[in-house]
Coordinates of C-alpha atoms in Angstrom, one line a residue:
Chain A
X292 CA 0.0 0.0 0.0
X293 CA 1.1 3.6 -0.6
X294 CA 0.1 6.7 1.3
X295 CA 0.2 10.3 0.0
X296 CA 0.3 13.2 2.4
X297 CA -1.4 16.4 1.3
X298 CA -1.5 18.7 4.4
X299 CA -1.4 22.5 4.4
X300 CA -0.4 24.6 7.3
X301 CA 1.0 21.7 9.4
X302 CA 4.5 20.1 9.6
X303 CA 3.9 17.6 6.7
X304 CA 7.6 16.4 6.9
X305 CA 7.1 15.6 10.6
X306 CA 4.0 13.6 9.7
X307 CA 6.0 11.6 7.1
X308 CA 8.7 10.8 9.7
X309 CA 6.1 9.7 12.2
X310 CA 3.9 7.6 9.8
X311 CA 6.7 5.7 8.0
X312 CA 7.7 3.5 11.0
X313 CA 4.1 3.1 12.1
X314 CA 3.3 1.6 8.6
X315 CA 6.2 -0.8 8.5
X316 CA 8.2 1.5 6.2
X317 CA 5.7 1.2 3.4
X318 CA 5.9 4.2 1.0
X319 CA 4.7 7.5 2.4
X320 CA 4.9 10.2 -0.3
X321 CA 4.7 14.0 0.0
X322 CA 3.3 16.2 -2.8
X323 CA 6.7 17.1 -4.2
X324 CA 8.1 13.6 -4.1
X325 CA 8.4 11.6 -7.4
X326 CA 5.5 9.0 -7.5
X327 CA 2.9 7.6 -9.8
X328 CA -0.5 9.1 -8.9
X329 CA -2.2 5.9 -10.0
X330 CA -0.2 3.9 -7.4
X331 CA -1.6 5.9 -4.4
X332 CA -4.0 3.9 -2.2
X333 CA -4.6 6.4 0.5
X334 CA -4.5 10.2 0.8
X335 CA -4.3 11.9 4.2
X336 CA -5.7 15.4 3.6
X337 CA -5.7 18.6 5.6
X338 CA -7.0 21.8 3.9
X339 CA -6.4 20.2 0.5
X340 CA -5.6 22.4 -2.5
X341 CA -7.7 22.3 -5.7
X342 CA -5.6 19.6 -7.4
X343 CA -5.2 17.4 -4.4
X344 CA -7.0 14.5 -5.9
X345 CA -5.8 14.8 -9.5
X346 CA -4.7 11.5 -11.1
X347 CA -5.4 9.5 -7.9
X348 CA -7.4 7.0 -10.0
X349 CA -7.0 4.0 -7.6
X350 CA -7.7 5.5 -4.2
X351 CA -9.0 3.1 -1.6
X352 CA -9.8 5.8 1.0
X353 CA -9.5 9.5 1.8
X354 CA -8.3 10.2 5.4
X355 CA -9.4 13.6 6.8
X356 CA -7.2 15.1 9.5
X357 CA -10.1 17.1 11.0
X358 CA -13.2 16.0 12.8
X359 CA -15.3 18.3 10.6
X360 CA -15.4 17.3 6.9
X361 CA -17.7 20.1 5.5
X362 CA -15.0 21.8 3.5
X363 CA -13.7 18.5 2.2
X364 CA -17.1 17.5 1.0
X365 CA -17.4 20.8 -0.9
X366 CA -14.0 20.2 -2.6
X367 CA -14.7 20.2 -6.4
X368 CA -12.1 17.6 -7.1
X369 CA -13.3 15.1 -4.6
X370 CA -13.6 11.7 -6.3
X371 CA -17.0 10.0 -6.2
X372 CA -17.5 6.7 -4.3
X373 CA -14.2 6.7 -2.4
X374 CA -14.8 6.2 1.4
X375 CA -13.8 9.2 3.6
X376 CA -12.6 8.5 7.1
X377 CA -12.4 11.4 9.5
X378 CA -10.2 11.9 12.6
X379 CA -11.5 11.0 16.0
X380 CA -9.4 10.0 18.9
X381 CA -9.5 10.2 22.7
X382 CA -7.1 13.1 22.8
X383 CA -9.2 15.3 20.5
X384 CA -12.4 14.2 22.3
X385 CA -10.9 14.9 25.7
X386 CA -9.8 18.4 24.7
X387 CA -13.3 19.3 23.4
X388 CA -14.8 17.9 26.6
X389 CA -12.4 20.1 28.6
X390 CA -13.4 23.2 26.6
X391 CA -17.1 22.5 27.0
X392 CA -16.9 21.8 30.7
X393 CA -14.7 24.9 31.3
X394 CA -17.1 27.2 29.5
X395 CA -20.3 25.7 31.0
X396 CA -18.8 26.0 34.5
X397 CA -17.5 29.5 33.8
X398 CA -21.0 30.7 32.8
X399 CA -22.7 28.8 35.6
X400 CA -20.3 30.6 38.0
X401 CA -21.3 34.0 36.5
X402 CA -17.8 34.5 35.0
X403 CA -18.5 37.5 32.8
X404 CA -20.4 39.2 35.6
X405 CA -17.5 38.8 38.1
X406 CA -15.0 40.0 35.5
X407 CA -17.0 43.1 35.0
X408 CA -17.1 43.7 38.7
X409 CA -13.4 43.3 38.9
X410 CA -12.8 45.9 36.2
X411 CA -15.0 48.3 38.4
X412 CA -13.2 47.1 41.6
X413 CA -16.7 46.3 42.8
X414 CA -17.3 43.8 45.7
X415 CA -20.8 42.6 45.3
X416 CA -21.6 39.1 46.5
X417 CA -24.0 37.1 44.4
X418 CA -24.2 33.3 44.8
X419 CA -24.0 31.3 41.6
X420 CA -27.2 29.2 41.1
X421 CA -27.2 25.5 42.0
X422 CA -26.0 23.2 39.2
X423 CA -29.2 21.3 39.7
X424 CA -31.2 24.4 38.7
X425 CA -29.4 24.8 35.4
X426 CA -30.3 23.0 32.2
X427 CA -27.4 22.4 29.8
X428 CA -28.5 21.5 26.2
X429 CA -26.1 19.9 23.8
X430 CA -26.7 20.1 20.1
X431 CA -25.0 17.2 18.3
X432 CA -24.9 13.8 20.1
X433 CA -21.9 12.2 18.4
X434 CA -18.7 11.2 20.0
X435 CA -17.9 14.8 21.1
X436 CA -21.4 15.5 22.4
X437 CA -21.7 12.3 24.4
X438 CA -18.2 12.8 26.0
X439 CA -19.2 16.4 27.0
X440 CA -22.5 15.2 28.4
X441 CA -20.9 12.4 30.4
X442 CA -18.5 14.9 32.0
X443 CA -21.2 17.5 32.7
X444 CA -23.4 14.8 34.4
X445 CA -20.9 14.7 37.3
X446 CA -21.7 18.3 38.3
X447 CA -25.5 17.7 38.7
X448 CA -26.7 19.8 35.7
X449 CA -30.1 18.9 34.2
X450 CA -29.1 17.6 30.7
X451 CA -31.0 17.8 27.4
X452 CA -29.8 16.9 24.0
X453 CA -30.7 17.5 20.4
X454 CA -29.7 15.8 17.2
X455 CA -30.7 15.3 13.6
X456 CA -32.3 11.9 14.2
X457 CA -33.4 10.0 17.2
X458 CA -30.5 9.3 19.6
X459 CA -30.6 7.9 23.1
X460 CA -28.1 9.0 25.7
X461 CA -28.5 7.7 29.2
X462 CA -29.4 10.5 31.7
X463 CA -30.2 13.0 28.9
X464 CA -33.6 14.1 27.8
X465 CA -33.3 13.8 24.0
X466 CA -35.0 15.7 21.3
X467 CA -34.5 15.4 17.5
X468 CA -35.3 16.8 14.1
X469 CA -36.8 20.1 13.1
X470 CA -39.9 19.5 15.3
X471 CA -37.8 18.8 18.4
X472 CA -35.7 22.0 18.1
X473 CA -38.0 24.6 19.8
X474 CA -39.0 22.2 22.7
X475 CA -35.3 21.5 23.2
X476 CA -34.3 25.2 23.2
X477 CA -37.2 26.0 25.6
X478 CA -35.6 23.7 28.2
X479 CA -32.0 25.0 27.7
X480 CA -30.2 27.7 29.8
X481 CA -26.7 27.0 28.5
X482 CA -26.6 25.8 24.8
X483 CA -23.5 23.9 23.7
X484 CA -23.2 23.5 19.9
X485 CA -21.2 20.6 18.7
X486 CA -23.0 20.0 15.4
X487 CA -21.5 19.1 12.1
X488 CA -21.9 21.8 9.4
X489 CA -24.4 20.6 6.8
X490 CA -27.1 22.2 4.6
X491 CA -29.6 21.7 7.5
X492 CA -27.4 23.2 10.3
X493 CA -25.9 26.2 8.5
X494 CA -26.9 29.3 10.4
X495 CA -28.9 27.4 13.0
X496 CA -27.5 29.7 15.8
X497 CA -29.6 32.7 14.9
X498 CA -31.9 35.3 16.4
X499 CA -34.9 32.9 16.4
X500 CA -32.9 30.2 18.2
X501 CA -31.5 32.6 20.8
X502 CA -35.0 34.0 21.6
X503 CA -36.4 30.4 22.2
X504 CA -33.9 29.6 25.0
X505 CA -35.2 29.3 28.5
X506 CA -34.9 32.3 30.9
X507 CA -34.2 30.3 34.0
X508 CA -31.9 30.7 37.0
X509 CA -29.0 32.3 35.3
X510 CA -29.3 35.9 36.4
X511 CA -28.0 37.4 33.1
X512 CA -30.0 35.2 30.8
X513 CA -29.3 32.2 28.6
X514 CA -25.8 31.4 27.2
X515 CA -24.6 30.0 23.8
X516 CA -21.3 28.1 23.4
X517 CA -20.1 27.3 19.9
X518 CA -17.1 25.1 19.5
X519 CA -18.1 23.4 16.2
X520 CA -18.1 25.5 13.0
X521 CA -18.3 29.2 12.5
X522 CA -20.9 28.9 9.7
X523 CA -23.4 27.4 12.2
X524 CA -23.8 30.9 13.7
X525 CA -25.2 34.2 12.3
X526 CA -22.6 36.5 13.9
X527 CA -24.7 39.6 13.3
X528 CA -27.6 38.0 15.2
X529 CA -25.2 36.9 18.0
X530 CA -23.8 40.5 18.5
X531 CA -27.4 41.9 18.7
X532 CA -28.5 39.2 21.1
X533 CA -25.5 39.8 23.4
X534 CA -26.2 43.5 23.4
X535 CA -30.0 43.5 23.9
X536 CA -30.0 40.9 26.7
X537 CA -31.6 38.1 24.7
X538 CA -28.4 36.3 25.6
X539 CA -26.6 36.8 28.9
X540 CA -23.2 35.7 27.5
X541 CA -21.5 33.5 24.9
X542 CA -18.3 31.5 24.3
X543 CA -17.2 31.4 20.7
X544 CA -14.3 29.4 19.4
X545 CA -15.2 29.4 15.7
X546 CA -16.2 32.2 13.3
X547 CA -17.8 32.7 9.9
X548 CA -14.5 34.0 8.7
X549 CA -11.2 33.1 10.5
X550 CA -9.2 34.8 11.7
X551 CA -12.0 36.9 13.1
X552 CA -12.0 40.3 11.4
X553 CA -10.5 43.2 13.4
X554 CA -13.7 45.2 13.1
X555 CA -16.0 42.4 14.4
X556 CA -18.2 43.8 17.2
X557 CA -17.7 40.5 19.1
X558 CA -14.2 41.4 20.2
X559 CA -15.4 44.3 22.3
X560 CA -18.3 42.6 24.0
X561 CA -17.5 41.9 27.6
X562 CA -20.1 39.1 27.7
X563 CA -18.5 37.3 24.7
X564 CA -15.6 35.0 25.4
X565 CA -13.5 34.6 22.3
X566 CA -10.9 31.9 21.7
X567 CA -9.1 31.6 18.3
X568 CA -10.3 28.1 17.2
X569 CA -8.4 26.2 19.8
X570 CA -11.1 24.3 21.6
X571 CA -9.9 21.0 20.3
X572 CA -6.5 21.1 18.5
X573 CA -5.6 17.8 16.8
X574 CA -2.4 16.4 18.2
X575 CA 0.0 15.2 15.5
X576 CA 1.4 12.3 17.6
X577 CA -2.1 11.0 18.3
X578 CA -3.1 11.7 14.7
X579 CA -0.3 9.6 13.3
X580 CA -1.1 6.7 15.5
X581 CA -4.8 7.0 14.6
X582 CA -4.3 7.1 10.8
X583 CA -1.7 4.3 10.8
X584 CA -4.3 2.2 12.6
X585 CA -7.0 3.1 10.2
X586 CA -4.9 2.0 7.2
X587 CA -3.9 -1.2 8.9
X588 CA -7.5 -2.0 9.8
X589 CA -8.7 -1.0 6.3
X590 CA -6.1 -3.3 4.7
X591 CA -7.3 -6.1 7.0
X592 CA -10.9 -5.6 6.0
X593 CA -12.3 -4.3 9.3
X594 CA -15.3 -1.9 9.2
X595 CA -14.5 1.7 9.7
X596 CA -16.0 3.5 12.7
X597 CA -15.6 7.0 11.5
X598 CA -16.7 6.6 7.9
X599 CA -18.3 9.8 6.5
X600 CA -21.9 9.6 5.1
X601 CA -21.7 11.9 2.1
X602 CA -25.4 12.2 1.7
X603 CA -25.9 13.2 5.4
X604 CA -22.9 15.5 5.2
X605 CA -20.8 14.2 8.1
Chain B
X161 CA -34.1 21.0 74.1
X162 CA -33.8 24.7 73.2
X163 CA -31.9 26.3 70.4
X164 CA -30.6 29.9 70.3
X165 CA -29.9 31.6 66.9
X166 CA -27.1 34.1 66.9
X167 CA -26.5 34.9 63.3
X168 CA -25.2 38.2 61.9
X169 CA -25.6 39.3 58.3
X170 CA -28.1 36.6 57.3
X171 CA -31.9 36.4 57.5
X172 CA -32.1 35.1 61.1
X173 CA -35.9 35.2 61.2
X174 CA -36.0 33.0 58.1
X175 CA -33.8 30.5 59.9
X176 CA -36.1 30.5 62.9
X177 CA -39.1 29.8 60.6
X178 CA -37.2 27.0 58.8
X179 CA -35.8 25.3 61.9
X180 CA -38.9 25.3 64.1
X181 CA -40.9 22.7 62.1
X182 CA -37.7 20.6 61.5
X183 CA -37.3 20.4 65.3
X184 CA -40.8 19.3 66.1
X185 CA -41.6 22.9 67.2
X186 CA -39.3 22.8 70.2
X187 CA -38.2 26.3 71.3
X188 CA -36.0 28.2 68.8
X189 CA -35.0 31.6 70.3
X190 CA -33.5 34.6 68.6
X191 CA -31.3 37.1 70.5
X192 CA -34.0 39.6 71.3
X193 CA -36.6 37.0 72.5
X194 CA -37.3 36.6 76.2
X195 CA -35.5 33.4 77.4
X196 CA -33.4 32.1 80.3
X197 CA -29.8 31.8 79.0
X198 CA -29.2 28.9 81.3
X199 CA -32.0 27.0 79.5
X200 CA -30.2 27.0 76.1
X201 CA -28.9 23.7 75.0
X202 CA -27.5 24.7 71.5
X203 CA -26.4 27.9 69.9
X204 CA -26.2 28.2 66.1
X205 CA -23.7 30.9 65.5
X206 CA -22.6 33.0 62.4
X207 CA -20.2 35.9 62.9
X208 CA -21.0 35.9 66.7
X209 CA -20.8 39.2 68.6
X210 CA -18.6 39.6 71.7
X211 CA -21.5 38.6 74.2
X212 CA -22.8 35.7 72.1
X213 CA -22.1 33.1 74.7
X214 CA -22.8 35.1 77.9
X215 CA -24.8 33.2 80.4
X216 CA -25.1 30.1 78.3
X217 CA -24.0 28.0 81.2
X218 CA -25.6 24.7 80.1
X219 CA -24.6 24.5 76.4
X220 CA -24.5 21.0 75.0
X221 CA -22.9 22.1 71.7
X222 CA -22.0 25.1 69.5
X223 CA -23.1 24.9 65.9
X224 CA -21.0 26.9 63.4
X225 CA -22.8 28.0 60.2
X226 CA -19.5 28.1 58.2
X227 CA -17.1 25.4 57.2
X228 CA -14.2 27.5 58.6
X229 CA -14.1 27.9 62.3
X230 CA -10.9 30.0 62.7
X231 CA -12.7 33.2 63.8
X232 CA -15.0 31.3 66.2
X233 CA -12.0 29.6 67.9
X234 CA -10.5 33.1 68.4
X235 CA -13.7 34.3 70.1
X236 CA -12.8 35.5 73.6
X237 CA -16.1 34.4 75.0
X238 CA -16.0 30.9 73.7
X239 CA -16.9 28.5 76.5
X240 CA -14.3 25.8 77.2
X241 CA -15.1 22.1 76.7
X242 CA -18.3 22.5 74.7
X243 CA -18.2 20.6 71.5
X244 CA -18.2 22.6 68.3
X245 CA -19.8 21.2 65.1
X246 CA -19.2 22.9 61.8
X247 CA -21.3 23.1 58.7
X248 CA -20.7 20.6 55.9
X249 CA -23.2 19.4 53.4
X250 CA -23.3 18.1 49.9
X251 CA -24.6 21.4 48.5
X252 CA -21.6 23.3 50.0
X253 CA -19.1 20.6 48.9
X254 CA -20.6 20.6 45.4
X255 CA -20.3 24.4 45.1
X256 CA -16.6 24.3 46.2
X257 CA -15.9 21.5 43.8
X258 CA -17.5 23.5 40.9
X259 CA -15.4 26.5 41.7
X260 CA -12.2 24.5 41.9
X261 CA -12.8 22.6 38.7
X262 CA -13.9 25.8 36.9
X263 CA -10.7 27.6 37.9
X264 CA -8.4 24.7 37.2
X265 CA -9.9 24.2 33.7
X266 CA -9.8 27.9 33.1
X267 CA -6.0 28.1 33.8
X268 CA -5.3 24.8 32.0
X269 CA -7.1 26.3 29.0
X270 CA -4.9 29.5 29.2
X271 CA -7.9 31.7 30.2
X272 CA -6.0 34.8 31.2
X273 CA -3.9 34.7 28.0
X274 CA -6.9 34.4 25.7
X275 CA -8.7 37.2 27.5
X276 CA -5.6 39.4 27.0
X277 CA -5.5 38.5 23.3
X278 CA -9.2 39.4 23.0
X279 CA -8.6 42.8 24.5
X280 CA -5.9 43.3 21.8
X281 CA -8.2 41.8 19.1
X282 CA -5.3 39.4 18.5
X283 CA -5.9 36.0 16.8
X284 CA -2.9 33.8 17.9
X285 CA -3.6 30.1 18.1
X286 CA -1.8 28.3 20.9
X287 CA -3.0 24.9 21.9
X288 CA -3.6 24.4 25.6
X289 CA -1.4 21.6 27.1
X290 CA -2.7 18.1 27.5
X291 CA -4.4 17.6 30.9
X292 CA -2.1 14.6 31.4
X293 CA 0.9 16.9 31.3
X294 CA -0.5 19.2 34.1
X295 CA 0.0 18.4 37.8
X296 CA -2.8 19.8 40.0
X297 CA -1.8 19.9 43.7
X298 CA -4.5 20.3 46.4
X299 CA -3.6 21.5 49.9
X300 CA -6.1 20.3 52.4
X301 CA -7.4 16.8 52.1
X302 CA -10.7 17.0 54.0
X303 CA -14.2 16.7 52.6
X304 CA -13.7 19.6 50.2
X305 CA -10.2 18.6 49.0
X306 CA -11.3 15.0 48.3
X307 CA -14.4 16.1 46.4
X308 CA -12.3 18.5 44.3
X309 CA -9.7 15.8 43.6
X310 CA -12.4 13.2 42.6
X311 CA -13.9 15.6 40.1
X312 CA -10.5 16.6 38.7
X313 CA -9.5 13.0 38.2
X314 CA -12.1 12.7 35.4
X315 CA -10.1 15.1 33.3
X316 CA -6.8 13.2 33.4
X317 CA -4.7 15.6 35.4
X318 CA -1.8 14.2 37.4
X319 CA -2.9 14.7 41.0
X320 CA -0.9 15.4 44.1
X321 CA -2.1 16.3 47.6
X322 CA -0.7 17.8 50.8
X323 CA -2.1 17.9 54.3
X324 CA -1.1 18.4 57.9
X325 CA -0.8 14.7 58.7
X326 CA -0.7 11.5 56.6
X327 CA -3.8 11.0 54.5
X328 CA -4.4 8.5 51.7
X329 CA -6.5 9.5 48.8
X330 CA -6.9 6.9 46.0
X331 CA -5.2 8.1 42.8
X332 CA -3.4 11.0 44.5
X333 CA 0.3 11.2 45.4
X334 CA 0.1 12.4 48.9
X335 CA 2.6 14.5 50.9
X336 CA 2.3 15.7 54.5
X337 CA 3.8 17.9 57.2
X338 CA 6.4 20.6 57.0
X339 CA 8.9 18.2 55.4
X340 CA 6.5 17.2 52.7
X341 CA 5.7 20.8 51.6
X342 CA 8.5 21.6 49.2
X343 CA 8.5 18.1 47.5
X344 CA 4.7 18.7 47.0
X345 CA 5.2 22.2 45.6
X346 CA 7.9 21.0 43.2
X347 CA 5.4 18.6 41.6
X348 CA 2.6 21.2 41.3
X349 CA 1.7 23.3 38.3
X350 CA -1.7 24.4 39.6
X351 CA -2.0 24.8 43.3
X352 CA -5.4 24.7 44.9
X353 CA -5.6 25.8 48.5
X354 CA -8.5 24.4 50.6
X355 CA -6.7 24.5 54.0
X356 CA -8.2 25.5 57.3
X357 CA -6.7 28.6 58.8
X358 CA -4.6 27.7 61.8
X359 CA -1.4 28.9 63.5
X360 CA 0.5 26.5 61.1
X361 CA -1.2 27.5 57.9
X362 CA -1.4 31.3 58.3
X363 CA 0.5 33.0 55.5
X364 CA 1.5 29.7 53.9
X365 CA 0.8 31.1 50.4
X366 CA 3.9 33.3 50.3
X367 CA 6.9 34.2 48.1
X368 CA 8.8 31.1 49.1
X369 CA 5.9 28.8 48.3
X370 CA 5.3 30.4 45.0
X371 CA 9.0 30.1 44.0
X372 CA 9.0 26.4 44.8
X373 CA 6.1 25.5 42.4
X374 CA 7.0 23.5 39.2
X375 CA 7.6 25.3 36.0
X376 CA 6.1 22.7 33.7
X377 CA 3.9 22.7 30.6
X378 CA 1.8 25.8 31.5
X379 CA 3.2 28.4 29.1
X380 CA 2.7 31.3 31.5
X381 CA 4.1 29.6 34.6
X382 CA 2.5 28.0 37.7
X383 CA -0.9 29.0 39.1
X384 CA -2.4 29.5 42.6
X385 CA -6.1 29.2 43.5
X386 CA -7.2 30.1 47.0
X387 CA -10.8 29.4 48.0
X388 CA -10.2 28.8 51.7
X389 CA -9.3 31.8 53.9
X390 CA -7.7 35.1 53.0
X391 CA -5.2 35.0 55.9
X392 CA -3.6 31.9 54.3
X393 CA -2.1 34.2 51.6
X394 CA 0.4 37.1 51.8
X395 CA -1.2 39.4 49.3
X396 CA 1.9 41.6 48.9
X397 CA 3.9 38.5 47.9
X398 CA 1.1 37.4 45.6
X399 CA 1.0 40.7 43.7
X400 CA 4.8 40.7 43.2
X401 CA 4.8 37.1 42.0
X402 CA 2.0 37.8 39.5
X403 CA 3.9 40.8 38.2
X404 CA 7.4 39.3 38.0
X405 CA 6.3 36.0 36.4
X406 CA 7.0 33.7 39.4
X407 CA 3.3 32.9 39.0
X408 CA 1.5 32.8 35.6
X409 CA -1.9 33.5 37.1
X410 CA -4.1 33.2 40.2
X411 CA -7.7 32.8 41.2
X412 CA -8.5 34.4 44.5
X413 CA -11.9 34.2 46.2
X414 CA -10.8 35.2 49.8
X415 CA -8.7 38.1 51.0
X416 CA -6.7 39.3 54.1
X417 CA -9.4 42.0 54.5
X418 CA -12.9 41.7 53.0
X419 CA -14.2 43.4 51.1
X420 CA -10.9 43.8 49.2
X421 CA -9.7 47.4 49.5
X422 CA -10.2 49.6 46.5
X423 CA -6.5 50.3 46.3
X424 CA -5.4 46.6 46.3
X425 CA -3.1 46.0 43.4
X426 CA -4.8 42.7 42.8
X427 CA -7.9 44.3 41.2
X428 CA -5.9 45.6 38.3
X429 CA -3.8 42.5 37.5
X430 CA -5.0 40.8 34.3
X431 CA -3.7 37.5 35.4
X432 CA -5.5 37.6 38.8
X433 CA -9.1 36.4 38.7
X434 CA -11.0 37.9 41.6
X435 CA -14.3 36.7 43.0
X436 CA -15.9 38.3 46.1
X437 CA -15.9 35.3 48.5
X438 CA -18.6 33.3 46.6
X439 CA -16.8 30.1 45.8
X440 CA -19.0 28.1 48.2
X441 CA -21.9 30.1 49.6
X442 CA -23.8 28.2 52.3
X443 CA -27.4 27.5 51.3
X444 CA -29.9 28.4 54.1
X445 CA -32.3 25.6 53.1
X446 CA -29.6 23.0 53.2
X447 CA -28.1 24.5 56.4
X448 CA -31.4 24.3 58.3
X449 CA -31.8 20.6 57.3
X450 CA -28.2 19.9 58.3
X451 CA -28.4 21.6 61.7
X452 CA -31.8 20.1 62.6
X453 CA -30.2 16.7 61.8
X454 CA -27.2 17.5 63.9
X455 CA -29.3 18.4 66.9
X456 CA -31.6 15.3 66.5
X457 CA -28.5 13.1 66.2
X458 CA -26.8 14.7 69.2
X459 CA -29.9 14.2 71.3
X460 CA -30.0 10.6 70.3
X461 CA -26.3 10.1 71.3
X462 CA -24.8 9.6 67.8
X463 CA -21.2 10.5 67.2
X464 CA -20.7 13.8 65.3
X465 CA -18.8 13.6 62.0
X466 CA -17.9 17.3 61.8
X467 CA -16.7 17.9 65.3
X468 CA -14.0 20.6 65.6
X469 CA -10.7 19.6 67.2
X470 CA -9.9 22.8 69.2
X471 CA -6.2 21.9 69.6
X472 CA -5.7 21.2 65.9
X473 CA -7.7 24.3 65.0
X474 CA -10.3 22.9 62.7

């Protein structure tokens, strides 16, 4: 078997050095190496250029170094019919879980309020609500959503979940589909978005969604946390909602355009917690082990747990 | 049996209303009621005034609405030999656990750095370290310390603990006593202080302690979190350490003098996260149930789990 690396913005040479030994020194090519495109069995892609798939007429599988495959599925050169396998590993899942729990706890503990008080040198004691009085709603009940919910359960939050189709998670009141969306939002104080970006989910975090959230025990109002994809949110709506009190606060790790433009109103909002797309950064060491395992399993005829469904979009 | 309430700065009348029914309508007096001091069996105290214990010649027990009993033990009118029972309940423990996990996760996820970047509208991606590469050290291995450690274990941190005397906590490398302090600090990236305030612990968070902390994978340097008592820390040392880089950041919920003075340098330090003594606010509903249970158990001759050791100081 032969593997082609096509990875932009990461240390591709380092990946080649790592993967070679893990694959028993079978050929691992980089773009500028001399090789026959028709001999390539697998391509490992990250932000692939327009010609990434040109001439790869015998591909067995496309490996995506990224949990989200929306931009890969939009690639004009993507060959039909070739299985796509996306990255998923415990390191990535753990990092996303840590981000989600950190942000949920921060908002539960009235973080943006206490920071505003500190700026004013103001000593006003207000007790954060009990965890049991706060409903946390997670959109997207895949590997990441389930890991986040399992960790949140330990703090006593009331948990609800929403996904595209029916999905049972122990200890979580689950809703699904278009008809389940508003009932889910009406039960949610802190909304955590971990959805894949598809035709159905684009722009789902909009003014209508924000207005439907529960106004419960959080003194400032409901909260939105988006760690999935920037195009899931309508940033103009988000800025308005954070200003007019429809939302008490937000944590945003992903943006419609990245890097976030200097003139975005979100930077200056004290109730908007911005991080530069670092909620779950893929670890190259873990990634090399994962993809070497995927190739070995694929060659041995095992079924692939993280196979992308092109029609569904993730 | 008769109970006297002596509680300053809380809704004492509300407490009387709650406790009466829970005690089968036995007498619950407030300070201004007409009663014979010699008839009082129990006093429930919160920030007691100088004459709180005057004439209470037949006290069976003193109940402290507060997990920390340092100021009560310093009370000049405190009668000798009377057992002191302090507040401890799952609600209080859960709130402290939430605060600790929120602050540890915030620092692990480079919170103060990303907030500084946001103020500058700066998009610089830096991946937080792996939880497995961070050592969290908890000082104080009582109910609160153990609950915090149990919750932190779920995130994969390497856990160390320090206490006055030998104390075994599963999954935690434990150190104890004066001779164990520096070895403990040298293994700690994020220090969580949950110690009682005693002669031995006063000022323990000082320049020497800060310098001994590990300089590991946290890019900014080690972190101190104090949610116990303000007199455990030397605030002048803390401000210097946060400025000169000995510490990367801190979270401080308690202060030498509260409210924190307007001219304290801590307010203005961007790597110092200040909250106004709200890490674990006692819940009156939970408190009334707890103390009614303590009195019933005491009357029935049960042993008391949260009895204060006066010689030890907590």
